[in-house]
mmCIF file of C-alpha atoms in Angstrom:
data_model
loop_
_atom_site.group_PDB
_atom_site.id
_atom_site.type_symbol
_atom_site.label_atom_id
_atom_site.label_comp_id
_atom_site.label_asym_id
_atom_site.label_seq_id
_atom_site.Cartn_x
_atom_site.Cartn_y
_atom_site.Cartn_z
ATOM 1 C CA MET A 780 14.444 -7.709 3.361
ATOM 2 C CA LYS A 781 12.908 -5.745 6.244
ATOM 3 C CA ILE A 782 10.110 -3.393 5.193
ATOM 4 C CA LEU A 783 8.373 -0.744 7.295
ATOM 5 C CA SER A 784 5.301 1.123 6.070
ATOM 6 C CA ILE A 785 4.134 4.372 7.613
ATOM 7 C CA GLY A 786 0.591 4.066 6.447
ATOM 8 C CA ASN A 787 -3.078 3.409 6.994
ATOM 9 C CA SER A 788 -5.656 0.824 5.906
ATOM 10 C CA PHE A 789 -4.344 0.941 2.327
ATOM 11 C CA SER A 790 -0.911 -0.239 3.495
ATOM 12 C CA VAL A 791 -2.691 -2.953 5.498
ATOM 13 C CA ASP A 792 -4.293 -4.037 2.220
ATOM 14 C CA ALA A 793 -0.918 -3.917 0.467
ATOM 15 C CA GLN A 794 0.946 -5.972 3.054
ATOM 16 C CA ALA A 795 -1.785 -8.487 3.896
ATOM 17 C CA TYR A 796 -0.388 -11.248 1.653
ATOM 18 C CA LEU A 797 3.069 -9.945 0.813
ATOM 19 C CA HIS A 798 5.087 -12.067 3.249
ATOM 20 C CA GLN A 799 3.237 -15.246 2.272
ATOM 21 C CA LEU A 800 3.475 -14.556 -1.454
ATOM 22 C CA ALA A 801 7.205 -13.869 -1.172
ATOM 23 C CA LYS A 802 7.758 -17.018 0.894
ATOM 24 C CA ALA A 803 6.120 -19.085 -1.851
ATOM 25 C CA GLU A 804 8.610 -17.499 -4.267
ATOM 26 C CA GLY A 805 11.568 -18.398 -2.051
ATOM 27 C CA GLU A 806 12.063 -14.869 -0.707
ATOM 28 C CA ASN A 807 11.913 -13.588 2.866
ATOM 29 C CA LEU A 808 10.175 -10.211 2.973
ATOM 30 C CA GLU A 809 9.552 -9.225 6.583
ATOM 31 C CA CYS A 810 6.627 -6.801 6.465
ATOM 32 C CA HIS A 811 5.911 -4.276 9.214
ATOM 33 C CA ASN A 812 3.163 -1.676 9.129
ATOM 34 C CA LEU A 813 2.309 1.367 11.259
ATOM 35 C CA TYR A 814 -1.460 1.758 10.981
ATOM 36 C CA ILE A 815 -3.963 4.508 11.690
ATOM 37 C CA GLY A 816 -7.172 4.385 9.695
ATOM 38 C CA GLY A 817 -7.353 7.143 7.064
ATOM 39 C CA CYS A 818 -4.109 8.710 8.275
ATOM 40 C CA SER A 819 -2.837 11.618 6.174
ATOM 41 C CA LEU A 820 0.753 12.741 5.693
ATOM 42 C CA GLN A 821 -0.020 15.753 7.823
ATOM 43 C CA LYS A 822 -1.085 13.539 10.731
ATOM 44 C CA HIS A 823 1.920 11.247 10.261
ATOM 45 C CA TRP A 824 4.210 14.260 10.505
ATOM 46 C CA THR A 825 2.431 15.554 13.615
ATOM 47 C CA ASN A 826 2.788 12.131 15.218
ATOM 48 C CA ALA A 827 6.479 11.969 14.291
ATOM 49 C CA SER A 828 7.374 15.502 15.376
ATOM 50 C CA GLU A 829 5.581 15.068 18.708
ATOM 51 C CA ASP A 830 6.660 11.418 19.134
ATOM 52 C CA LEU A 831 3.095 10.262 19.715
ATOM 53 C CA ALA A 832 2.249 6.605 20.347
ATOM 54 C CA GLU A 833 -0.750 6.464 18.018
ATOM 55 C CA TYR A 834 -0.055 3.453 15.779
ATOM 56 C CA THR A 835 -1.367 -0.077 15.755
ATOM 57 C CA TYR A 836 1.540 -2.289 14.757
ATOM 58 C CA PHE A 837 1.271 -5.105 12.193
ATOM 59 C CA ILE A 838 3.890 -7.723 11.322
ATOM 60 C CA ASN A 839 3.382 -9.864 8.209
ATOM 61 C CA GLY A 840 -0.265 -8.889 8.018
ATOM 62 C CA GLU A 841 -1.112 -9.620 11.658
ATOM 63 C CA SER A 842 -1.717 -7.097 14.429
ATOM 64 C CA VAL A 843 0.617 -7.429 17.408
ATOM 65 C CA TYR A 844 0.248 -6.136 20.966
ATOM 66 C CA THR A 845 -3.298 -7.474 21.161
ATOM 67 C CA ASP A 846 -5.059 -9.446 23.879
ATOM 68 C CA GLU A 847 -7.025 -12.684 23.578
ATOM 69 C CA ASN A 848 -10.051 -10.692 22.421
ATOM 70 C CA GLY A 849 -8.129 -8.978 19.651
ATOM 71 C CA GLU A 850 -8.080 -5.629 21.450
ATOM 72 C CA VAL A 851 -4.954 -3.512 20.985
ATOM 73 C CA THR A 852 -3.079 -3.293 24.278
ATOM 74 C CA ARG A 853 -0.200 -1.079 23.201
ATOM 75 C CA LYS A 854 0.405 1.466 20.483
ATOM 76 C CA VAL A 855 3.769 2.564 19.147
ATOM 77 C CA THR A 856 5.545 5.639 17.781
ATOM 78 C CA ILE A 857 7.214 6.110 14.423
ATOM 79 C CA LYS A 858 10.574 6.820 16.063
ATOM 80 C CA GLU A 859 10.368 3.668 18.176
ATOM 81 C CA LEU A 860 9.908 1.505 15.090
ATOM 82 C CA LEU A 861 12.454 3.330 12.944
ATOM 83 C CA MET A 862 15.075 2.612 15.609
ATOM 84 C CA ALA A 863 13.933 -0.945 16.321
ATOM 85 C CA GLU A 864 15.393 -2.628 13.222
ATOM 86 C CA GLU A 865 17.909 -2.091 10.433
ATOM 87 C CA TRP A 866 15.244 -1.379 7.825
ATOM 88 C CA ASP A 867 15.972 -2.019 4.162
ATOM 89 C CA VAL A 868 12.838 -0.237 2.962
ATOM 90 C CA VAL A 869 10.528 2.417 4.444
ATOM 91 C CA THR A 870 7.368 3.354 2.534
ATOM 92 C CA MET A 871 5.148 6.417 2.798
ATOM 93 C CA GLN A 872 1.820 7.311 1.221
ATOM 94 C CA GLN A 873 -0.951 9.862 1.313
ATOM 95 C CA CYS A 874 -4.402 8.970 2.600
ATOM 96 C CA SER A 875 -6.652 7.942 -0.271
ATOM 97 C CA HIS A 876 -9.053 10.868 -0.090
ATOM 98 C CA TYR A 877 -6.229 13.412 -0.489
ATOM 99 C CA SER A 878 -4.174 11.278 -2.885
ATOM 100 C CA GLY A 879 -4.947 13.453 -5.901
ATOM 101 C CA LEU A 880 -4.468 16.772 -4.098
ATOM 102 C CA TYR A 881 -0.732 17.466 -4.066
ATOM 103 C CA ALA A 882 -1.090 20.581 -1.932
ATOM 104 C CA THR A 883 -2.001 18.238 0.951
ATOM 105 C CA TYR A 884 1.341 16.402 0.671
ATOM 106 C CA GLN A 885 3.677 19.243 1.542
ATOM 107 C CA PRO A 886 5.564 20.191 3.615
ATOM 108 C CA TYR A 887 4.609 17.050 5.544
ATOM 109 C CA LEU A 888 6.143 14.538 3.134
ATOM 110 C CA ASP A 889 9.460 16.392 2.972
ATOM 111 C CA ASN A 890 9.534 16.611 6.758
ATOM 112 C CA LEU A 891 8.633 12.962 7.232
ATOM 113 C CA SER A 892 11.219 11.854 4.681
ATOM 114 C CA ALA A 893 13.932 13.799 6.503
ATOM 115 C CA TYR A 894 12.787 12.271 9.806
ATOM 116 C CA VAL A 895 13.068 8.772 8.335
ATOM 117 C CA ARG A 896 16.568 9.597 7.051
ATOM 118 C CA GLN A 897 17.559 10.772 10.510
ATOM 119 C CA TYR A 898 16.495 7.596 12.326
ATOM 120 C CA ALA A 899 16.864 5.005 9.549
ATOM 121 C CA PRO A 900 19.559 6.412 7.254
ATOM 122 C CA GLN A 901 20.300 3.032 5.692
ATOM 123 C CA ALA A 902 16.717 2.476 4.479
ATOM 124 C CA ARG A 903 15.666 3.080 0.900
ATOM 125 C CA GLN A 904 12.512 5.165 0.869
ATOM 126 C CA TYR A 905 9.608 4.342 -1.450
ATOM 127 C CA ILE A 906 6.378 6.117 -2.270
ATOM 128 C CA HIS A 907 3.407 3.761 -2.152
ATOM 129 C CA GLU A 908 1.034 4.949 -4.886
ATOM 130 C CA THR A 909 -2.515 4.166 -3.783
ATOM 131 C CA TRP A 910 -5.453 3.609 -6.153
ATOM 132 C CA ALA A 911 -8.628 5.251 -7.379
ATOM 133 C CA TYR A 912 -11.994 4.364 -5.915
ATOM 134 C CA GLU A 913 -14.451 2.076 -7.663
ATOM 135 C CA ILE A 914 -16.722 3.726 -10.250
ATOM 136 C CA ASP A 915 -19.761 3.532 -7.959
ATOM 137 C CA SER A 916 -17.954 4.261 -4.705
ATOM 138 C CA THR A 917 -19.946 6.038 -2.030
ATOM 139 C CA HIS A 918 -16.831 7.286 -0.216
ATOM 140 C CA ALA A 919 -17.528 10.696 1.291
ATOM 141 C CA HIS A 920 -14.499 12.235 -0.452
ATOM 142 C CA PHE A 921 -15.103 10.832 -3.930
ATOM 143 C CA PRO A 922 -16.776 14.169 -4.877
ATOM 144 C CA HIS A 923 -13.261 15.736 -4.660
ATOM 145 C CA TYR A 924 -12.812 14.020 -8.018
ATOM 146 C CA GLY A 925 -16.301 14.511 -9.436
ATOM 147 C CA CYS A 926 -17.115 10.902 -8.484
ATOM 148 C CA ASP A 927 -15.065 9.984 -11.563
ATOM 149 C CA GLN A 928 -12.604 7.110 -11.258
ATOM 150 C CA MET A 929 -10.402 8.153 -14.164
ATOM 151 C CA ASN A 930 -10.239 11.732 -12.922
ATOM 152 C CA MET A 931 -9.182 10.479 -9.499
ATOM 153 C CA TYR A 932 -6.625 8.119 -11.013
ATOM 154 C CA ASN A 933 -5.059 10.766 -13.257
ATOM 155 C CA ARG A 934 -4.831 13.238 -10.412
ATOM 156 C CA LEU A 935 -3.341 10.817 -7.900
ATOM 157 C CA LYS A 936 -0.882 9.548 -10.504
ATOM 158 C CA ASP A 937 0.335 13.109 -11.051
ATOM 159 C CA ALA A 938 0.457 13.868 -7.320
ATOM 160 C CA TYR A 939 2.415 10.737 -6.471
ATOM 161 C CA ALA A 940 4.866 11.451 -9.296
ATOM 162 C CA GLN A 941 5.493 14.888 -7.798
ATOM 163 C CA ALA A 942 5.873 13.336 -4.350
ATOM 164 C CA ALA A 943 8.403 10.795 -5.571
ATOM 165 C CA GLU A 944 10.413 13.496 -7.319
ATOM 166 C CA ALA A 945 10.337 15.726 -4.237
ATOM 167 C CA ILE A 946 12.060 13.154 -2.005
ATOM 168 C CA GLY A 947 13.959 11.268 -4.711
ATOM 169 C CA ALA A 948 12.158 7.986 -4.098
ATOM 170 C CA PRO A 949 10.918 5.273 -6.456
ATOM 171 C CA ILE A 950 7.203 4.472 -6.644
ATOM 172 C CA ILE A 951 5.418 1.242 -5.789
ATOM 173 C CA PRO A 952 2.807 1.635 -8.572
ATOM 174 C CA CYS A 953 -0.268 0.025 -7.054
ATOM 175 C CA GLY A 954 -2.617 2.658 -8.452
ATOM 176 C CA ASP A 955 -1.272 2.157 -11.971
ATOM 177 C CA VAL A 956 -1.528 -1.624 -11.841
ATOM 178 C CA ILE A 957 -5.026 -1.652 -10.361
ATOM 179 C CA GLN A 958 -6.181 0.713 -13.104
ATOM 180 C CA HIS A 959 -4.527 -1.546 -15.706
ATOM 181 C CA LEU A 960 -6.218 -4.653 -14.302
ATOM 182 C CA ARG A 961 -9.552 -2.859 -14.506
ATOM 183 C CA THR A 962 -9.169 -2.767 -18.298
ATOM 184 C CA LEU A 963 -9.008 -6.578 -18.486
ATOM 185 C CA LYS A 964 -12.238 -8.479 -19.044
ATOM 186 C CA PRO A 965 -12.330 -10.379 -15.737
ATOM 187 C CA PHE A 966 -12.044 -7.104 -13.803
ATOM 188 C CA ASP A 967 -13.962 -4.754 -16.114
ATOM 189 C CA TYR A 968 -16.517 -3.939 -13.449
ATOM 190 C CA ALA A 969 -18.328 -1.401 -15.616
ATOM 191 C CA HIS A 970 -19.220 -4.196 -18.044
ATOM 192 C CA GLY A 971 -20.062 -6.993 -15.650
ATOM 193 C CA GLY A 972 -16.583 -7.990 -14.486
ATOM 194 C CA LEU A 973 -15.397 -8.401 -10.921
ATOM 195 C CA SER A 974 -14.632 -5.360 -8.807
ATOM 196 C CA LEU A 975 -11.183 -5.384 -7.255
ATOM 197 C CA CYS A 976 -12.601 -3.390 -4.321
ATOM 198 C CA ARG A 977 -14.580 -4.779 -1.400
ATOM 199 C CA ASP A 978 -16.419 -1.621 -0.355
ATOM 200 C CA GLY A 979 -15.799 0.836 -3.159
ATOM 201 C CA PHE A 980 -12.340 1.885 -1.984
ATOM 202 C CA HIS A 981 -10.443 -0.762 0.005
ATOM 203 C CA MET A 982 -9.032 -3.635 -2.028
ATOM 204 C CA GLY A 983 -11.091 -6.790 -2.237
ATOM 205 C CA ILE A 984 -10.307 -9.915 -0.252
ATOM 206 C CA PRO A 985 -8.671 -11.892 -1.714
ATOM 207 C CA LEU A 986 -8.105 -10.766 -5.337
ATOM 208 C CA GLY A 987 -7.479 -7.047 -4.819
ATOM 209 C CA ARG A 988 -5.081 -7.607 -1.950
ATOM 210 C CA TYR A 989 -3.347 -10.342 -3.951
ATOM 211 C CA ALA A 990 -2.784 -7.869 -6.791
ATOM 212 C CA LEU A 991 -1.153 -5.380 -4.407
ATOM 213 C CA ALA A 992 1.131 -8.078 -3.024
ATOM 214 C CA CYS A 993 2.259 -8.901 -6.555
ATOM 215 C CA VAL A 994 3.010 -5.229 -7.271
ATOM 216 C CA TRP A 995 5.071 -4.828 -4.113
ATOM 217 C CA TYR A 996 6.868 -8.124 -4.682
ATOM 218 C CA THR A 997 7.980 -7.248 -8.201
ATOM 219 C CA THR A 998 8.874 -3.653 -7.305
ATOM 220 C CA LEU A 999 11.057 -4.702 -4.380
ATOM 221 C CA THR A 1000 12.678 -7.832 -5.850
ATOM 222 C CA GLY A 1001 12.649 -7.184 -9.599
ATOM 223 C CA LYS A 1002 11.013 -10.571 -10.142
ATOM 224 C CA VAL A 1003 7.574 -11.622 -11.389
ATOM 225 C CA ALA A 1004 5.759 -13.932 -8.968
ATOM 226 C CA CYS A 1005 5.266 -17.213 -10.808
ATOM 227 C CA HIS A 1006 4.336 -19.886 -8.256
ATOM 228 C CA ASP A 1007 0.885 -20.901 -7.083
ATOM 229 C CA ASP A 1008 2.022 -22.409 -3.767
ATOM 230 C CA PHE A 1009 0.341 -19.546 -1.905
ATOM 231 C CA VAL A 1010 -3.424 -19.360 -2.400
ATOM 232 C CA PRO A 1011 -5.192 -16.792 -0.200
ATOM 233 C CA ASP A 1012 -8.076 -17.893 1.999
ATOM 234 C CA GLY A 1013 -11.336 -17.395 0.147
ATOM 235 C CA CYS A 1014 -10.000 -18.532 -3.224
ATOM 236 C CA GLU A 1015 -11.550 -21.550 -4.898
ATOM 237 C CA GLU A 1016 -10.134 -23.736 -7.649
ATOM 238 C CA LYS A 1017 -11.996 -21.659 -10.225
ATOM 239 C CA ASP A 1018 -10.057 -18.597 -9.038
ATOM 240 C CA LEU A 1019 -6.594 -20.039 -9.740
ATOM 241 C CA PRO A 1020 -6.497 -18.744 -13.354
ATOM 242 C CA LEU A 1021 -7.360 -15.282 -11.996
ATOM 243 C CA LEU A 1022 -4.444 -15.440 -9.562
ATOM 244 C CA GLN A 1023 -2.122 -16.414 -12.396
ATOM 245 C CA LEU A 1024 -3.449 -13.580 -14.561
ATOM 246 C CA ILE A 1025 -2.935 -11.089 -11.724
ATOM 247 C CA ARG A 1026 0.624 -12.307 -11.042
ATOM 248 C CA GLU A 1027 1.636 -12.062 -14.677
ATOM 249 C CA GLU A 1028 -0.080 -8.779 -15.488
ATOM 250 C CA ALA A 1029 1.034 -7.025 -12.305
ATOM 251 C CA GLY A 1030 4.594 -8.243 -12.531
ATOM 252 C CA HIS A 1031 5.140 -7.464 -16.188
ATOM 253 C CA PHE A 1032 3.401 -4.091 -15.879
ATOM 254 C CA VAL A 1033 5.825 -3.093 -13.117
ATOM 255 C CA LEU A 1034 8.886 -4.276 -15.026
ATOM 256 C CA ASP A 1035 7.779 -2.788 -18.349
ATOM 257 C CA ASN A 1036 7.103 0.606 -16.749
ATOM 258 C CA ASN A 1037 10.090 0.707 -14.415
ATOM 259 C CA ASP A 1038 12.012 3.943 -14.995
#
């Protein structure tokens, strides 16, 4: 399965472990990501309509077109990538700070969706639902939501549902699953549990990113990840039960709530 995300740092988080997790499950998910930090749907549409080479390109979690120092030597356009492969899946998302503000989605999402259909008509489009910030996040845009995690979650959930309906696309429910995991004791940060974020908004390395990979894997394959052959760097033996818990909870949540 060939997957292309038109995204930002949250799609980098989502795809970081996806190829490796899928490989451990006996599946080949080839994961490509078009990245601009904090990129909104409005900016994605501007870049598409003007065919601007603004994107850093990732394959299976690794940046390509970089030199020996890790500096990006070439950036790409959306059109270039849409025409480069026979994509099975193309995902789109709003930037996190506007995720609960549906007025910021349109008309850019509709336009971008039509653009994807034009250049990759065979691809199934998905909406990647991002997640709410941590309860003590210092993100500059958290005040949009009263610095209230549940308010942000409820608003982004509603906005993404409208977005999915607008373009007739299924949702990859990362925001829902992350909020569910936060109710479980190991990740109940408000009561001494682990935060799934690393900086108050990006997903933590490795557990938060692992959770996203599990959500994407189950959404795209219809299967619950069940093997422990892939253990992300940074995990210790004591973390293995947490990985199992994440796999099971994320997978069954997706399947149980699949419309």
